[in-house]
Structures are given as C-alpha cells and as structure tokens.
Coordinates of C-alpha atoms and ligand atoms in Angstrom, one line a residue:
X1 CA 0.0 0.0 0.0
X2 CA 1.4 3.2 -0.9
X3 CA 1.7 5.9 1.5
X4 CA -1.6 8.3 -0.5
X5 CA -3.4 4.6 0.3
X6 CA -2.2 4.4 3.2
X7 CA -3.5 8.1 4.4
X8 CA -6.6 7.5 2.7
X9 CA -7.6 4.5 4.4
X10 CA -6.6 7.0 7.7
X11 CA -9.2 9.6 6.0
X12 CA -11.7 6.8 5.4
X13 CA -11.5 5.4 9.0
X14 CA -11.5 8.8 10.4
X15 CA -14.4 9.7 8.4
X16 CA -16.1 6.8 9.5
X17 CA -15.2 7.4 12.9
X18 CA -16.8 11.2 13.1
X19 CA -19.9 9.8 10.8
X20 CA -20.2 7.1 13.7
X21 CA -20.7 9.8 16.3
X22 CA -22.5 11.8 14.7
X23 CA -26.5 11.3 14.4
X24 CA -28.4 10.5 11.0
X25 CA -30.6 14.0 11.7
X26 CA -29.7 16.1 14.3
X27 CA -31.6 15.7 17.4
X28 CA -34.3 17.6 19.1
X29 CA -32.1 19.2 22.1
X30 CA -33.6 20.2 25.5
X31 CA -31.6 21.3 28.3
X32 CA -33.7 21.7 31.7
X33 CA -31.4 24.0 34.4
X34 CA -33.3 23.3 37.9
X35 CA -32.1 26.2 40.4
X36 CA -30.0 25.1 43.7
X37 CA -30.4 21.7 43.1
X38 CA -27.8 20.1 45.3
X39 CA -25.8 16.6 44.3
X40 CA -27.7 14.6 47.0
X41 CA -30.9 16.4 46.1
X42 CA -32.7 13.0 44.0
X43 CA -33.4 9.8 44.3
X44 CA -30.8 8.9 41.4
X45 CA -28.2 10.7 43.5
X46 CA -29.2 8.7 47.0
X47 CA -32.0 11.3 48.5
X48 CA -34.5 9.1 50.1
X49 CA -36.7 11.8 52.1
X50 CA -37.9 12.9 49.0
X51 CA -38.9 11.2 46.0
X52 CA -38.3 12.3 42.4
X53 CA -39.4 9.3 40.4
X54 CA -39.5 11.1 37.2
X55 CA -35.9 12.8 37.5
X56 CA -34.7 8.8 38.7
X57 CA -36.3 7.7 35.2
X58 CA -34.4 10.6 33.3
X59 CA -31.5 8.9 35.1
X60 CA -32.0 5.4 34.8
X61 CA -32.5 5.2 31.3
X62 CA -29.9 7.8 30.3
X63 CA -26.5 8.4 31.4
X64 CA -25.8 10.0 34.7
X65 CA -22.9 12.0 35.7
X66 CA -20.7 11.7 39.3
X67 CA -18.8 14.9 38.2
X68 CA -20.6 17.1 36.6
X69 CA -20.5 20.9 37.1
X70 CA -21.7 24.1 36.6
X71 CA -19.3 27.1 35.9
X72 CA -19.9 28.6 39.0
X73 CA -21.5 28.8 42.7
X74 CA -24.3 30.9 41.9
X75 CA -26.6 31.5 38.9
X76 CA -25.8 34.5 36.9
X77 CA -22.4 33.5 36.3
X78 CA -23.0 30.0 35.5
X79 CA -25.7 30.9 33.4
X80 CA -23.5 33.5 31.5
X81 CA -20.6 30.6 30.9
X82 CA -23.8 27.8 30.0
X83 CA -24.9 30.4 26.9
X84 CA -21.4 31.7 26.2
X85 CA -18.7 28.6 26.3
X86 CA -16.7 31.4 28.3
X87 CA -15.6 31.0 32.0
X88 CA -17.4 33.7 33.8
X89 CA -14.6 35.4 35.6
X90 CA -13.3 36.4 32.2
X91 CA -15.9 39.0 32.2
X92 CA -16.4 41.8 34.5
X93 CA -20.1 42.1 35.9
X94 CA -21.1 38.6 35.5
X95 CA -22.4 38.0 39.7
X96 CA -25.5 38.0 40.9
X97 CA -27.6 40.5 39.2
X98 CA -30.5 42.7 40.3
X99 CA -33.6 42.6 38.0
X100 CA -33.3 46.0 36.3
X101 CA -29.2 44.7 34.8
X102 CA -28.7 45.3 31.5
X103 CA -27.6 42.1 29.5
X104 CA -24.4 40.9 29.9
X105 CA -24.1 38.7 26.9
X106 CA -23.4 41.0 23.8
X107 CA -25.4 40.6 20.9
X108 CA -24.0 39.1 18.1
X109 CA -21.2 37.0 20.0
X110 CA -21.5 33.0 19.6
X111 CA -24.0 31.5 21.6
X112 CA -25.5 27.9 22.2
X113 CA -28.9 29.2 20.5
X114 CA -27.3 30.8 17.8
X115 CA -24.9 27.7 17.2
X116 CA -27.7 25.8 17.2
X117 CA -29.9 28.5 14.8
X118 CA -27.2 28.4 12.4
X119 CA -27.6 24.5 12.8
X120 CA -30.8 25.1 11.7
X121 CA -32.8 25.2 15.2
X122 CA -35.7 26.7 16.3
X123 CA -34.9 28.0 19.4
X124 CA -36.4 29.0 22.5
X125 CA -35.6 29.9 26.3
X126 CA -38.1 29.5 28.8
X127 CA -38.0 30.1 32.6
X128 CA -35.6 32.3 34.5
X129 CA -33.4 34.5 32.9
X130 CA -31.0 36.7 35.3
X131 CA -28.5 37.4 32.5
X132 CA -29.7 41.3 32.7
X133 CA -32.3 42.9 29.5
X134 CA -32.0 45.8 27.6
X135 CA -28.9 48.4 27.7
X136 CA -29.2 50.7 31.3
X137 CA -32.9 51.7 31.6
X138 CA -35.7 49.5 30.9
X139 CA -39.2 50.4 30.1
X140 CA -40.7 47.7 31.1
X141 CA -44.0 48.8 29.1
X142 CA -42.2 48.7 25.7
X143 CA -40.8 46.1 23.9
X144 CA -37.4 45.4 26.4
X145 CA -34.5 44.5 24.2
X146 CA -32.0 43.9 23.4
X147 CA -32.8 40.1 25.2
X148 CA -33.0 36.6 24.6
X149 CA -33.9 37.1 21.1
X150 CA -30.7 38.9 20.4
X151 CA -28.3 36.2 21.6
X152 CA -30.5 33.4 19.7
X153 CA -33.7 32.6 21.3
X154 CA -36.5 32.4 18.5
X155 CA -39.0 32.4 21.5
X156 CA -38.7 33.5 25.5
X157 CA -40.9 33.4 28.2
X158 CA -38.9 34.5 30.9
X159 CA -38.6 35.1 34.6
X160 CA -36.4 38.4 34.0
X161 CA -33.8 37.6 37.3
X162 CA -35.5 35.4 39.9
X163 CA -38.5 34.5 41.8
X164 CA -37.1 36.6 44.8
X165 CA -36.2 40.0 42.5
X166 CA -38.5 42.7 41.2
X167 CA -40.2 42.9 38.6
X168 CA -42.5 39.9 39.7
X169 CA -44.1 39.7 35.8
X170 CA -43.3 37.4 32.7
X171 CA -41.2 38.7 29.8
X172 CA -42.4 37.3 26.4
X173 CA -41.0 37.7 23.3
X174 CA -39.8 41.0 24.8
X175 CA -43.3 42.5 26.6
X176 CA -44.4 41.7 29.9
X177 CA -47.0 39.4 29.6
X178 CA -51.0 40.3 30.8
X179 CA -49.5 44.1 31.1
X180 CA -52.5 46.2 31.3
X181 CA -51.3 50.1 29.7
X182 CA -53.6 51.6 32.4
X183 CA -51.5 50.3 35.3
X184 CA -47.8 51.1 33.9
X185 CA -44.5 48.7 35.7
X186 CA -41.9 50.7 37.1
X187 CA -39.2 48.6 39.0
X188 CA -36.6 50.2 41.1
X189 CA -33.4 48.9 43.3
X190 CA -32.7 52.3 44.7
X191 CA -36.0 53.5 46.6
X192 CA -39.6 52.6 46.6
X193 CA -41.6 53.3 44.0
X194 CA -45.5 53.9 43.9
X195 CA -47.6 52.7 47.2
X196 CA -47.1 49.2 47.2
X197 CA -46.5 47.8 51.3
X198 CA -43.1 46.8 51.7
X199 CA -42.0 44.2 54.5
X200 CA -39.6 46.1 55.8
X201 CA -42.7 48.6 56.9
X202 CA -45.4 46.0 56.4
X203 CA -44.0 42.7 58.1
X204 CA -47.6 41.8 59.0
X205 CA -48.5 41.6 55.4
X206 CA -46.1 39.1 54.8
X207 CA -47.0 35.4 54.6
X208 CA -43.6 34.0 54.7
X209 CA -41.3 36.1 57.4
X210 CA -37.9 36.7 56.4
X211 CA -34.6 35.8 57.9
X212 CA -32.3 38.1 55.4
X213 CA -32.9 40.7 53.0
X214 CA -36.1 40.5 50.8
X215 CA -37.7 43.4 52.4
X216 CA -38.4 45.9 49.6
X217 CA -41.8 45.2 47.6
X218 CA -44.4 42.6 48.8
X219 CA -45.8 40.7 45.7
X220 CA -48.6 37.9 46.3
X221 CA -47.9 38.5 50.0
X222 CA -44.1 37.6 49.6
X223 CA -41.8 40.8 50.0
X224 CA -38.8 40.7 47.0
X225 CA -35.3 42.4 46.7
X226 CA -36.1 45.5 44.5
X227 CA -39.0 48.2 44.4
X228 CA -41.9 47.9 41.8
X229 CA -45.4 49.6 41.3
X230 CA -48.0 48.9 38.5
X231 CA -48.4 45.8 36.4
X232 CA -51.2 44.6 38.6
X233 CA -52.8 41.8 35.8
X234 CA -49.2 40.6 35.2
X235 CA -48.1 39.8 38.4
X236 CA -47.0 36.3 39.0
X237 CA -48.4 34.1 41.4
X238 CA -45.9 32.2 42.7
X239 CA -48.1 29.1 43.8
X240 CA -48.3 28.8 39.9
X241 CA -45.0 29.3 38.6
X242 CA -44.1 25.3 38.0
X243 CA -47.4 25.1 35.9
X244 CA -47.2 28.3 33.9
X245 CA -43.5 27.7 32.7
X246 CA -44.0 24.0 32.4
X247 CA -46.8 24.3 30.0
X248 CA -45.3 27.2 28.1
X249 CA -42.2 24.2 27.5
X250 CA -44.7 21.8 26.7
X251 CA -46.5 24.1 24.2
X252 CA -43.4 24.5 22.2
X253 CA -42.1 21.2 21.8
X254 CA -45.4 20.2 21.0
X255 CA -46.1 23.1 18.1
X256 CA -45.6 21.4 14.9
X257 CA -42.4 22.4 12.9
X258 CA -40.2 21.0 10.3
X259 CA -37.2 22.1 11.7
X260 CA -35.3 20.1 15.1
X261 CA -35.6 22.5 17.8
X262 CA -33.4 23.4 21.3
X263 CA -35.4 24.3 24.3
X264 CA -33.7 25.8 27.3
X265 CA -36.1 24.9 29.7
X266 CA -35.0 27.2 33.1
X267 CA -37.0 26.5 36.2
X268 CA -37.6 28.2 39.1
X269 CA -37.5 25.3 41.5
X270 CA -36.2 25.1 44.1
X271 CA -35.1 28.5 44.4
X272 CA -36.2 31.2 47.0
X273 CA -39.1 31.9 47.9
X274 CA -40.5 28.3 47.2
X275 CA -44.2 28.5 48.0
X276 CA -44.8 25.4 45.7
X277 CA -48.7 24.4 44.7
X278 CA -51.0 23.1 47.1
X279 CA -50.9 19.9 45.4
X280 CA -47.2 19.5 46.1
X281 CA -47.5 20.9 49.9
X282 CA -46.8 18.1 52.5
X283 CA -45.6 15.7 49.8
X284 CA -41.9 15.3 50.8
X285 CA -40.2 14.3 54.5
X286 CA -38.3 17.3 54.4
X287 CA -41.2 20.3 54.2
X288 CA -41.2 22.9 51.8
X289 CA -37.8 22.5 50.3
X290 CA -38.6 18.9 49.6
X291 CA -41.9 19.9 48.2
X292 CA -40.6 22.3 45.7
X293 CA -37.7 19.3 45.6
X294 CA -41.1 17.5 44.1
X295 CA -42.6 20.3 42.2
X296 CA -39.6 19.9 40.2
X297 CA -39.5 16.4 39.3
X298 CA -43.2 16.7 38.2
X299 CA -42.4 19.6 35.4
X300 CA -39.5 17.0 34.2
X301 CA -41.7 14.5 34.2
X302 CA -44.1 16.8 32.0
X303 CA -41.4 17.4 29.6
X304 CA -40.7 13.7 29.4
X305 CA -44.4 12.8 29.2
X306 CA -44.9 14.7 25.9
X307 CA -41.7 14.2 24.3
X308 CA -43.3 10.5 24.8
X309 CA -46.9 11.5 23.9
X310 CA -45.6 12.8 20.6
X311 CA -42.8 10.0 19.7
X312 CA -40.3 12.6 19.6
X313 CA -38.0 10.9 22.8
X314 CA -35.8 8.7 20.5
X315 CA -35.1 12.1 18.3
X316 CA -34.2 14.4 21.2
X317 CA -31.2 14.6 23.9
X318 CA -32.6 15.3 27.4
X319 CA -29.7 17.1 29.9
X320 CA -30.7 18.0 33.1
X321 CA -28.4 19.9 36.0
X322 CA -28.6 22.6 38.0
X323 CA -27.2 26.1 38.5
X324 CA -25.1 25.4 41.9
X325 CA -24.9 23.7 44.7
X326 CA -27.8 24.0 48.0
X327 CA -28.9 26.3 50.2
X328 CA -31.3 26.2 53.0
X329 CA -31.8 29.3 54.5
X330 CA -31.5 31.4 51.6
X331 CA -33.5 34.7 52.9
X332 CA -37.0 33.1 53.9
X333 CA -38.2 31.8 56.9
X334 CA -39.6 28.6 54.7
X335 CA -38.4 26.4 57.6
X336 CA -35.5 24.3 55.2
X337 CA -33.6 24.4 57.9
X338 CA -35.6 22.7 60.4
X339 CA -37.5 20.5 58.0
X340 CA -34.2 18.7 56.9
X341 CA -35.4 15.3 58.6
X342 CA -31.3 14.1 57.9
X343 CA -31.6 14.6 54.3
X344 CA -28.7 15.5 52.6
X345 CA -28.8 18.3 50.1
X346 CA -25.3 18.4 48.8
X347 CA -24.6 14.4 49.7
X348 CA -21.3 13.8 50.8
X349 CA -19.9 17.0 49.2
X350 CA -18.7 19.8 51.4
X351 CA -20.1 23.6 50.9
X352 CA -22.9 24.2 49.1
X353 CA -24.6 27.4 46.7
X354 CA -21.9 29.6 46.6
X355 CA -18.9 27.8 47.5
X356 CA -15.7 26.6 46.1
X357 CA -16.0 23.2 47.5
X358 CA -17.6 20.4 45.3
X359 CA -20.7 21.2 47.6
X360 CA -21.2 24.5 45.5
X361 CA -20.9 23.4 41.8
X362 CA -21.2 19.8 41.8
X363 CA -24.3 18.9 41.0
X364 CA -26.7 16.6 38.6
X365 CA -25.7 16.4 35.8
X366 CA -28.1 13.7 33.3
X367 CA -28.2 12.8 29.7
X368 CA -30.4 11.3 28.2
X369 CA -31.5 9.9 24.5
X370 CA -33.8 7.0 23.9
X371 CA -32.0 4.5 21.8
X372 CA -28.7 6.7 21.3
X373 CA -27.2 7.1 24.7
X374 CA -26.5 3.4 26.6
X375 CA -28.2 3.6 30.1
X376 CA -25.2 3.9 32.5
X377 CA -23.1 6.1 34.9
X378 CA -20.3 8.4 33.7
X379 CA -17.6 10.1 36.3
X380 CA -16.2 11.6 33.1
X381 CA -15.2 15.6 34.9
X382 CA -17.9 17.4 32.7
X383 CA -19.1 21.5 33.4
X384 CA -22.1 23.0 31.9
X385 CA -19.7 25.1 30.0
X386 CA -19.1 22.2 27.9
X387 CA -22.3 22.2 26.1
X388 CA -22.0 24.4 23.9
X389 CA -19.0 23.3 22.1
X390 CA -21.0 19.4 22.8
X391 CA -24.1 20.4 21.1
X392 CA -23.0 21.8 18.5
X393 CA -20.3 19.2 17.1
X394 CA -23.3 16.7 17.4
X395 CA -25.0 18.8 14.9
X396 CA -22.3 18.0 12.7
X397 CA -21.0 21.5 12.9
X398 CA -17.7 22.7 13.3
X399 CA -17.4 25.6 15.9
X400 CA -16.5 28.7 14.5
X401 CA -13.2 30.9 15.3
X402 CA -13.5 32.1 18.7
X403 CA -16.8 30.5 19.7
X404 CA -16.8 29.3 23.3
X405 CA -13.3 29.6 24.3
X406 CA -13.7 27.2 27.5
X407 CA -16.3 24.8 26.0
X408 CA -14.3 21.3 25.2
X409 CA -16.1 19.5 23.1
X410 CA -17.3 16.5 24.8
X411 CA -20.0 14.8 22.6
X412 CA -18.7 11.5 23.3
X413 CA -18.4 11.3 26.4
X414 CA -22.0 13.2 27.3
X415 CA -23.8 10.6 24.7
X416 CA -21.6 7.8 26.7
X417 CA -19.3 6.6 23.8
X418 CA -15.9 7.6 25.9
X419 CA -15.3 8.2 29.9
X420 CA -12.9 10.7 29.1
X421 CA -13.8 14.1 30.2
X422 CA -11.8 16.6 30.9
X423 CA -8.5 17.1 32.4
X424 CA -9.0 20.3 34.4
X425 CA -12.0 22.6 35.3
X426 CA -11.5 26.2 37.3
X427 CA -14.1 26.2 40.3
X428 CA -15.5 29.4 41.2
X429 CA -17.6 31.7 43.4
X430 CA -16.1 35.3 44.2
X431 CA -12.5 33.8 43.3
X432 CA -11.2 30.7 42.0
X433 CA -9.7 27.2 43.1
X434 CA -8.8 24.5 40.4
X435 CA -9.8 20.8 39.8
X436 CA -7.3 18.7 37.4
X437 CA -7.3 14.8 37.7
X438 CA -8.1 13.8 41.4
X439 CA -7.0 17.0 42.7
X440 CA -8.4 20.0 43.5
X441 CA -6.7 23.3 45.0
X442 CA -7.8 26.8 46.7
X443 CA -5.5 29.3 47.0
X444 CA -5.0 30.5 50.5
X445 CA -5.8 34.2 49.4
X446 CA -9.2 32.7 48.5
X447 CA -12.3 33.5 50.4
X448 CA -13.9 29.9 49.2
X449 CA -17.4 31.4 49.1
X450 CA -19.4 34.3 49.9
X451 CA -18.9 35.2 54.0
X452 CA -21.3 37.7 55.1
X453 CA -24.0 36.2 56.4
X454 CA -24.6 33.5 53.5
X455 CA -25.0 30.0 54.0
X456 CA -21.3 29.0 52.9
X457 CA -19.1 29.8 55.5
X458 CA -16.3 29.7 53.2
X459 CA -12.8 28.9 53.9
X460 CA -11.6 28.6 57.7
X461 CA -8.0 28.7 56.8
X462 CA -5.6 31.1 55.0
X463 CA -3.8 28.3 53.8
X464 CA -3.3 27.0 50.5
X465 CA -5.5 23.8 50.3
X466 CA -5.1 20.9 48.7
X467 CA -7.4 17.7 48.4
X468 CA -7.3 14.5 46.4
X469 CA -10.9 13.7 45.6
X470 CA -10.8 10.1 45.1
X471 CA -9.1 9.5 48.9
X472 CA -11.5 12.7 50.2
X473 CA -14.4 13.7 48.2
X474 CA -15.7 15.2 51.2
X475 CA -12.7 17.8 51.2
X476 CA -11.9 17.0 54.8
X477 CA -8.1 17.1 55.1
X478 CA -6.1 19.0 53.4
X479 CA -3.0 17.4 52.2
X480 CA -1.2 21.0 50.7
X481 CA 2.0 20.8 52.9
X482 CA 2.6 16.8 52.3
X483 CA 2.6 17.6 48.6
X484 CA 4.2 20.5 47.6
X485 CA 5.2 20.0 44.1
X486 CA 1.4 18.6 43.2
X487 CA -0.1 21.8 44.9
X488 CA 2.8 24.3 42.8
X489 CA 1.2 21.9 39.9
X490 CA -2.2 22.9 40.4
X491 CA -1.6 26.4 41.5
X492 CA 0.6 26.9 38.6
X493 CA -2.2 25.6 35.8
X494 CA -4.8 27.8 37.4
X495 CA -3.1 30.9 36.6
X496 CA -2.1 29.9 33.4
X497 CA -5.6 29.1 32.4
X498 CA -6.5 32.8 34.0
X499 CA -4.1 34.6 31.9
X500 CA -5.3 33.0 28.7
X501 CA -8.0 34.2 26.9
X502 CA -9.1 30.4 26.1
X503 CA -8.3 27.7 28.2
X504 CA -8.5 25.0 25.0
X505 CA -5.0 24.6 24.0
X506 CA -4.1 23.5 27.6
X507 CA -3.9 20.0 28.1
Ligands
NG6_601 C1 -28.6 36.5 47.2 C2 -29.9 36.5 47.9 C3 -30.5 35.1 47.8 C4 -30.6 34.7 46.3 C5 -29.2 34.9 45.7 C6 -29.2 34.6 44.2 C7 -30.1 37.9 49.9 C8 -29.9 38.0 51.4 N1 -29.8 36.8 49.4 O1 -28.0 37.8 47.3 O2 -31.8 35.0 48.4 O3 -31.5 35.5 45.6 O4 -28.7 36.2 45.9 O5 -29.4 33.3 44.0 O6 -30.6 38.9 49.3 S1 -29.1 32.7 42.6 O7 -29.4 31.2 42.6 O8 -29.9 33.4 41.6 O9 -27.7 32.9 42.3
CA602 CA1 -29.2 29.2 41.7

C-alpha cells in the first residue's frame, strides 16, 4: 500500500469514525437547568426523604454523571458561561444581578442558541433569565431588548432575574405578559416606587417572614429584593409558577415544525421563595424545600411525558443539572432548615450554593436519549460550560473561530461513547480554586465562598488547600503541605488558564 493509500484508508476510518458519532438527523435538544439543586438532592443521587421518580427515570435510562459541574456557585455567572462557552470570571459584571441589569451577553457573540440557529434550530428559552435585559434603563412597558432574542432565542418566556427579584411579571418575546397600559411597571433597586407595602414597613402583610434581605416590595404576600409599582394583571403568582413555565415548554415542543428544535427549559424550583402548589405541599419528608424538591420532578416529568406522547423521545437529547450547589436558609423563613429530617442536600460534598467546595458546583448532571445514549453512569469531569461546544459538534458543525473559548467538546463522552472528560476545570464563586485529575486546589488568598451572612461559610484557613478527591471527596483534610510540588502543579495551571484568553490549548 502506498503511502496516498495508506493516508486514505486513515481519511476513510476517520471519516467513518466522526460519521459514527454523529446522528443521521440532528436531534431535538432540550436542556432543563433546575435552580439550587444540590448533588444529594434525587433519588438517582441517593435522596430518600424525597422522592423524584421522574428525574430517577431521566436517570436510569440515560447516562448520569458523578462529576458534573456548573461554571460557578451561583446562577448568573453559571448561566453566562452555559450560553457563552466562556468562563465567567473572564468578564467583568457577570455575579448576581439585580432585576433591572442590562444584558451581559453582547449581541452578536457565539451563543449555544445561535450555534444551534445556524444549525438550523428553532430556538427557545423559557423560565428564569438573570442574564440582565436591555442596555441601562428598561421600560418595562415597551418592547425590552435587546434580550434573549438577540443572543438566539426564536422564542422567550422568561422570569427576567428570579423569583425573589423585582419585577415579579413574565417577559415574552420581549413584553411583559397580561400588562394592562392603564396600570404602567416601574421597577426600582434604589428606593420605593409607587404605594405598594413593603415588608420592611409592612411585616404583617407578609405570609412568609424573612430571615435576610427581601424586604423591599411585597408581591402575592411575599416581600422581593427591588421596588416595583404597577403591572397589577401581570403579576406572578408564585403558587403557579411550575405550571405556567411547564406548560409554556410543553407548548413549544409540541407546536408542529419542520425544523429540530433546542429548548432551554430554566426552572424556578427550588429557588427562594419556594411557596410550591398546594398539590405539592406536604408531599416530601423534608417540608417545603422537599416539596418544591417535588414540584420539580413533576415539570421534568411533563417534559418527558410529551416528548413520549408525541414520539419525539428517541429524536431528542434530554440534559438536566442545576445552576449550583444547596442552600437552606436562603432569605425566607420557609423552615429548610428545620425541616431537613437528615436529608442530605449536597450528599457527601462539602459547601454548598456559593462555594468553592464540590458542595457549591457539583451537581446533577443527566443525559439522556432514547435509543442513542446506553443507560449507565459516567464520572467523566464534565461543566455545563461544555455544552455548547457538545451540542453543537453533534450537529455536525464545526465551531467557529472564537466561539466558546472554554467549552471542550465532549460529545462523546455526554452521549456515553468515551469516559474521558476533561482534564481540568476552574471552580468558582467570588475567586477561584482549580480541579485537574483527582485534585483540587484553593488558594489561601481565597475566600472559598461568599462570607457575610450567606449559608457557605467559606474557607476557615488562609492556607493554600489541597485535596485528592478520590481518597477525600468530602474535602476533609487538606494534604497541601505533604505535597508541595502537586499543589505548585495545580496552582501553577490555574493561573495559566486565567491569563489566557481560552483555556482549550491546555492540556
Ligand atoms: C442573594 C440572595 C439570595 C438569592 C441569591 C441569588 C439575599 C440576602 N440573598 O443575594 O436570596 O436570591 O442572591 O441566587 O438577598 S441565585 O441562585 O440566583 O444565584
Ligand atoms: Ca441558583
């Protein structure tokens, strides 16, 4: 065989290879992001006070990942990396935002929905937001852009920042939804606005009492961070949340089309304040948390019901995970604290919502694809982050110049064709630690989570830490000054992936 043979048997082979991982049409793609969501948090994941039989399906027939991640501690940031491919550190202003942020995700930059609209996608985004809308001052009774339409989403019904965050109304397609002209919105995070009770002045009002913050505008008797007046008709009722998002999903994978489509389904549950429906209230073993813990697995189940219904379950790819780690008290007096009844929200991890321990950003993390994806368990090292560059190689696309500069492409190992993931992943909250192999480190100058008065304590040491996961996944004892030359390692890759603009060309 001569060596142009030779290389085009290689071509062939490799051809075949790529063809072999590739679908015959692109798949329907739907990726559900449940909010604080903790690693012990379902059934699949070994939570027995509460039961999520739906979520346990998702999981038993798909793949389900031991260490999988999202890009940060809290939402906003992870959120920003999930859409952009980007680490959210690179960017200035990507933390928590108030409801009235402009977006932080500029308009024309690659985005998973505009990937996947090039792909040929219909696109939509549905549930909460908290990327920020428009460019500095909203009117919130005109059409508010630029938004999700201007990053790629064909079709949004959004929560604008989060349940607990004025304004308490719907954004779709750009206009707040049920809006009534006579009654204008106007939303502030600097003083009150109109004559709406507050529970700072009004505690009485409230029907959930507070334990931190939340005491500007009361809303459906729940008082919010942020000042709003107007909008009457349009105000959410928080009761109904689950069903109103779940069947706006359900209405557009079910709306006839010729085109695959990519839903980002973004729920509210289980984040504060969870007042879930009456039908859900007393369900769990763990009260209200474990409630909303069940509201949750009921929408998946929704989704999964009429992906079924309409024989669409062996064409679409199912991921499921959650924003960050757990919290209990989060701001509400909703009684997750007391309730716990020695369930485990975060399992065996340490930390939780925003920390730097696995607690804070590992968290489920499910794929799943009737007839393509080989029911298992993966403990490939996979982040949210990835998607994006995942998604859209299985469309048979190649990502463009630039696109998602910390998204690996891991198709094969989210459809379960390899167990190789990848090789290191920056944690973060305020500041940063590093995972690569078995290890992880946090720099002693690190805080390790938010302090003042949050649920993560955060670090107790100024010392560098080092843990080996497989000996410690519980990040009990730190092993930095018994290996110096591992923790230099780890230190030293961590600021070289900082100082990059892309983190891909490191191995
Ligand atoms: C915090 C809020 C918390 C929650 C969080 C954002 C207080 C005291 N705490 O600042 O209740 O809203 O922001 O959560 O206001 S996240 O999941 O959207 O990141
Ligand atoms: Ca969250």
């Amino acid at each position: 065989m001569g060596i142009f043979s030779v290389f085009g048997f290689g071509l062939f082979l490799a051809q075949l290879v790529t063809q072999q991982a590739l679908p015959k049409s692109p798949p329907n793609i739907i990726v559900i992001l449940a909010d604080d969501i903790g690693y012990g948090d379902l059934g699949c994941y070994g939570a027995t006070r509460v039961k999520t039989p739906n979520l346990d399906r998702l999981a038993n027939t798909g793949l389900r990942f031991t260490d999988g991640h999202s890009a940060s501690s809290t939402c906003t940031p992870t959120r920003y990396a999930l859409l952009t491919g980007q680490y959210p550190w690179r960017k200035q202003g990507t933390g928590i935002l108030p409801g009235d942020a402009p977006l932080i995700i500029e308009p024309g930059r690659h985005t998973m929905p505009s990937l996947l609209q090039n792909a040929g996608y219909e696109t939509a985004c549905v549930g909460k937001w908290h990327l920020g809308l428009g460019n500095g001052s909203i009117d919130w009774n005109k059409t508010i852009t630029p938004g999700p339409k201007e990053i790629g989403f064909d079709y949004s019904f959004i929560i604008p920042a989060t349940g607990d965050r004025t304004p308490c109304v719907y954004v779709e397609n750009g206009k707040v939804a049920g809006l009534d002209p006579n009654d204008p919105i106007e939303v502030s995070y600097k003083q009150k606005v109109g004559n709406d009770p507050t529970g700072r002045e009004n505690p009485d009002l409230l029907k959930m009492k507070l334990t931190q913050g939340h005491d500007m505008t009361i809303v459906n008797g729940i008082s919010r961070i942020g000042y709003m007046s107007g909008g009457k008709s349009a105000r959410w009722i928080d009761e109904d949340m689950a069903d109103t998002i779940t069947q706006k999903a359900v209405q557009f994978i079910e709306k006839k089309r010729e085109k695959p489509f990519f839903l980002y389904f973004a729920t509210h549950d289980i984040h504060v304040p969870r007042v879930p429906h009456k039908r859900f209230v007393g369900t769990s073993e763990c009260g209200t948390r474990g409630d909303a813990i069940h509201q949750l697995d009921w929408s998946v189940g929704e989704v999964m019901k009429i992906l079924e219904a309409k024989d669409l379950a062996k064409n679409t790819l199912v991921i499921f995970s959650s924003d960050n780690g757990p919290v209990l008290d989060d701001g509400y007096a909703d009684g997750a604290v007391k309730d716990l009844n020695g369930h485990k929200p975060a399992g065996a991890l340490r930390g939780g919502k925003y920390s730097l321990y696995e607690g804070g950003h590992r968290v489920p993390f499910i794929a799943n694809w009737q007839g393509t994806i080989q029911p298992g368990v993966s403990s490939a090292l996979i982040c949210q982050m990835d998607l994006l560059a995942s998604l859209n190689s299985l469309t048979g696309h190649k990502l463009p110049e630039g696109a998602g500069p910390d998204s690996f492409d891991l198709s094969t190992a989210l459809t379960g064709k390899s167990a190789k993931g990848r090789t290191h992943l920056v944690s973060h909250t305020r500041d940063t630690g590093i995972r690569m192999g078995d290890w992880k480190y946090i720099p002693g100058t690190s805080l390790g989570g938010f302090k003042k008065g949050k649920a993560s304590k955060g670090k107790d040491s100024t010392k560098d830490e080092l843990y080996n996961l497989v000996d410690d996944l519980g990040e009990s004892k730190n092993i930095a000054e018994e290996n110096p030359g591992k923790t230099r390692e780890l230190k030293n890759l961590m600021e070289k992936i900082l100082s990059k603009p892309s983190s891909k060309e490191l191995p």
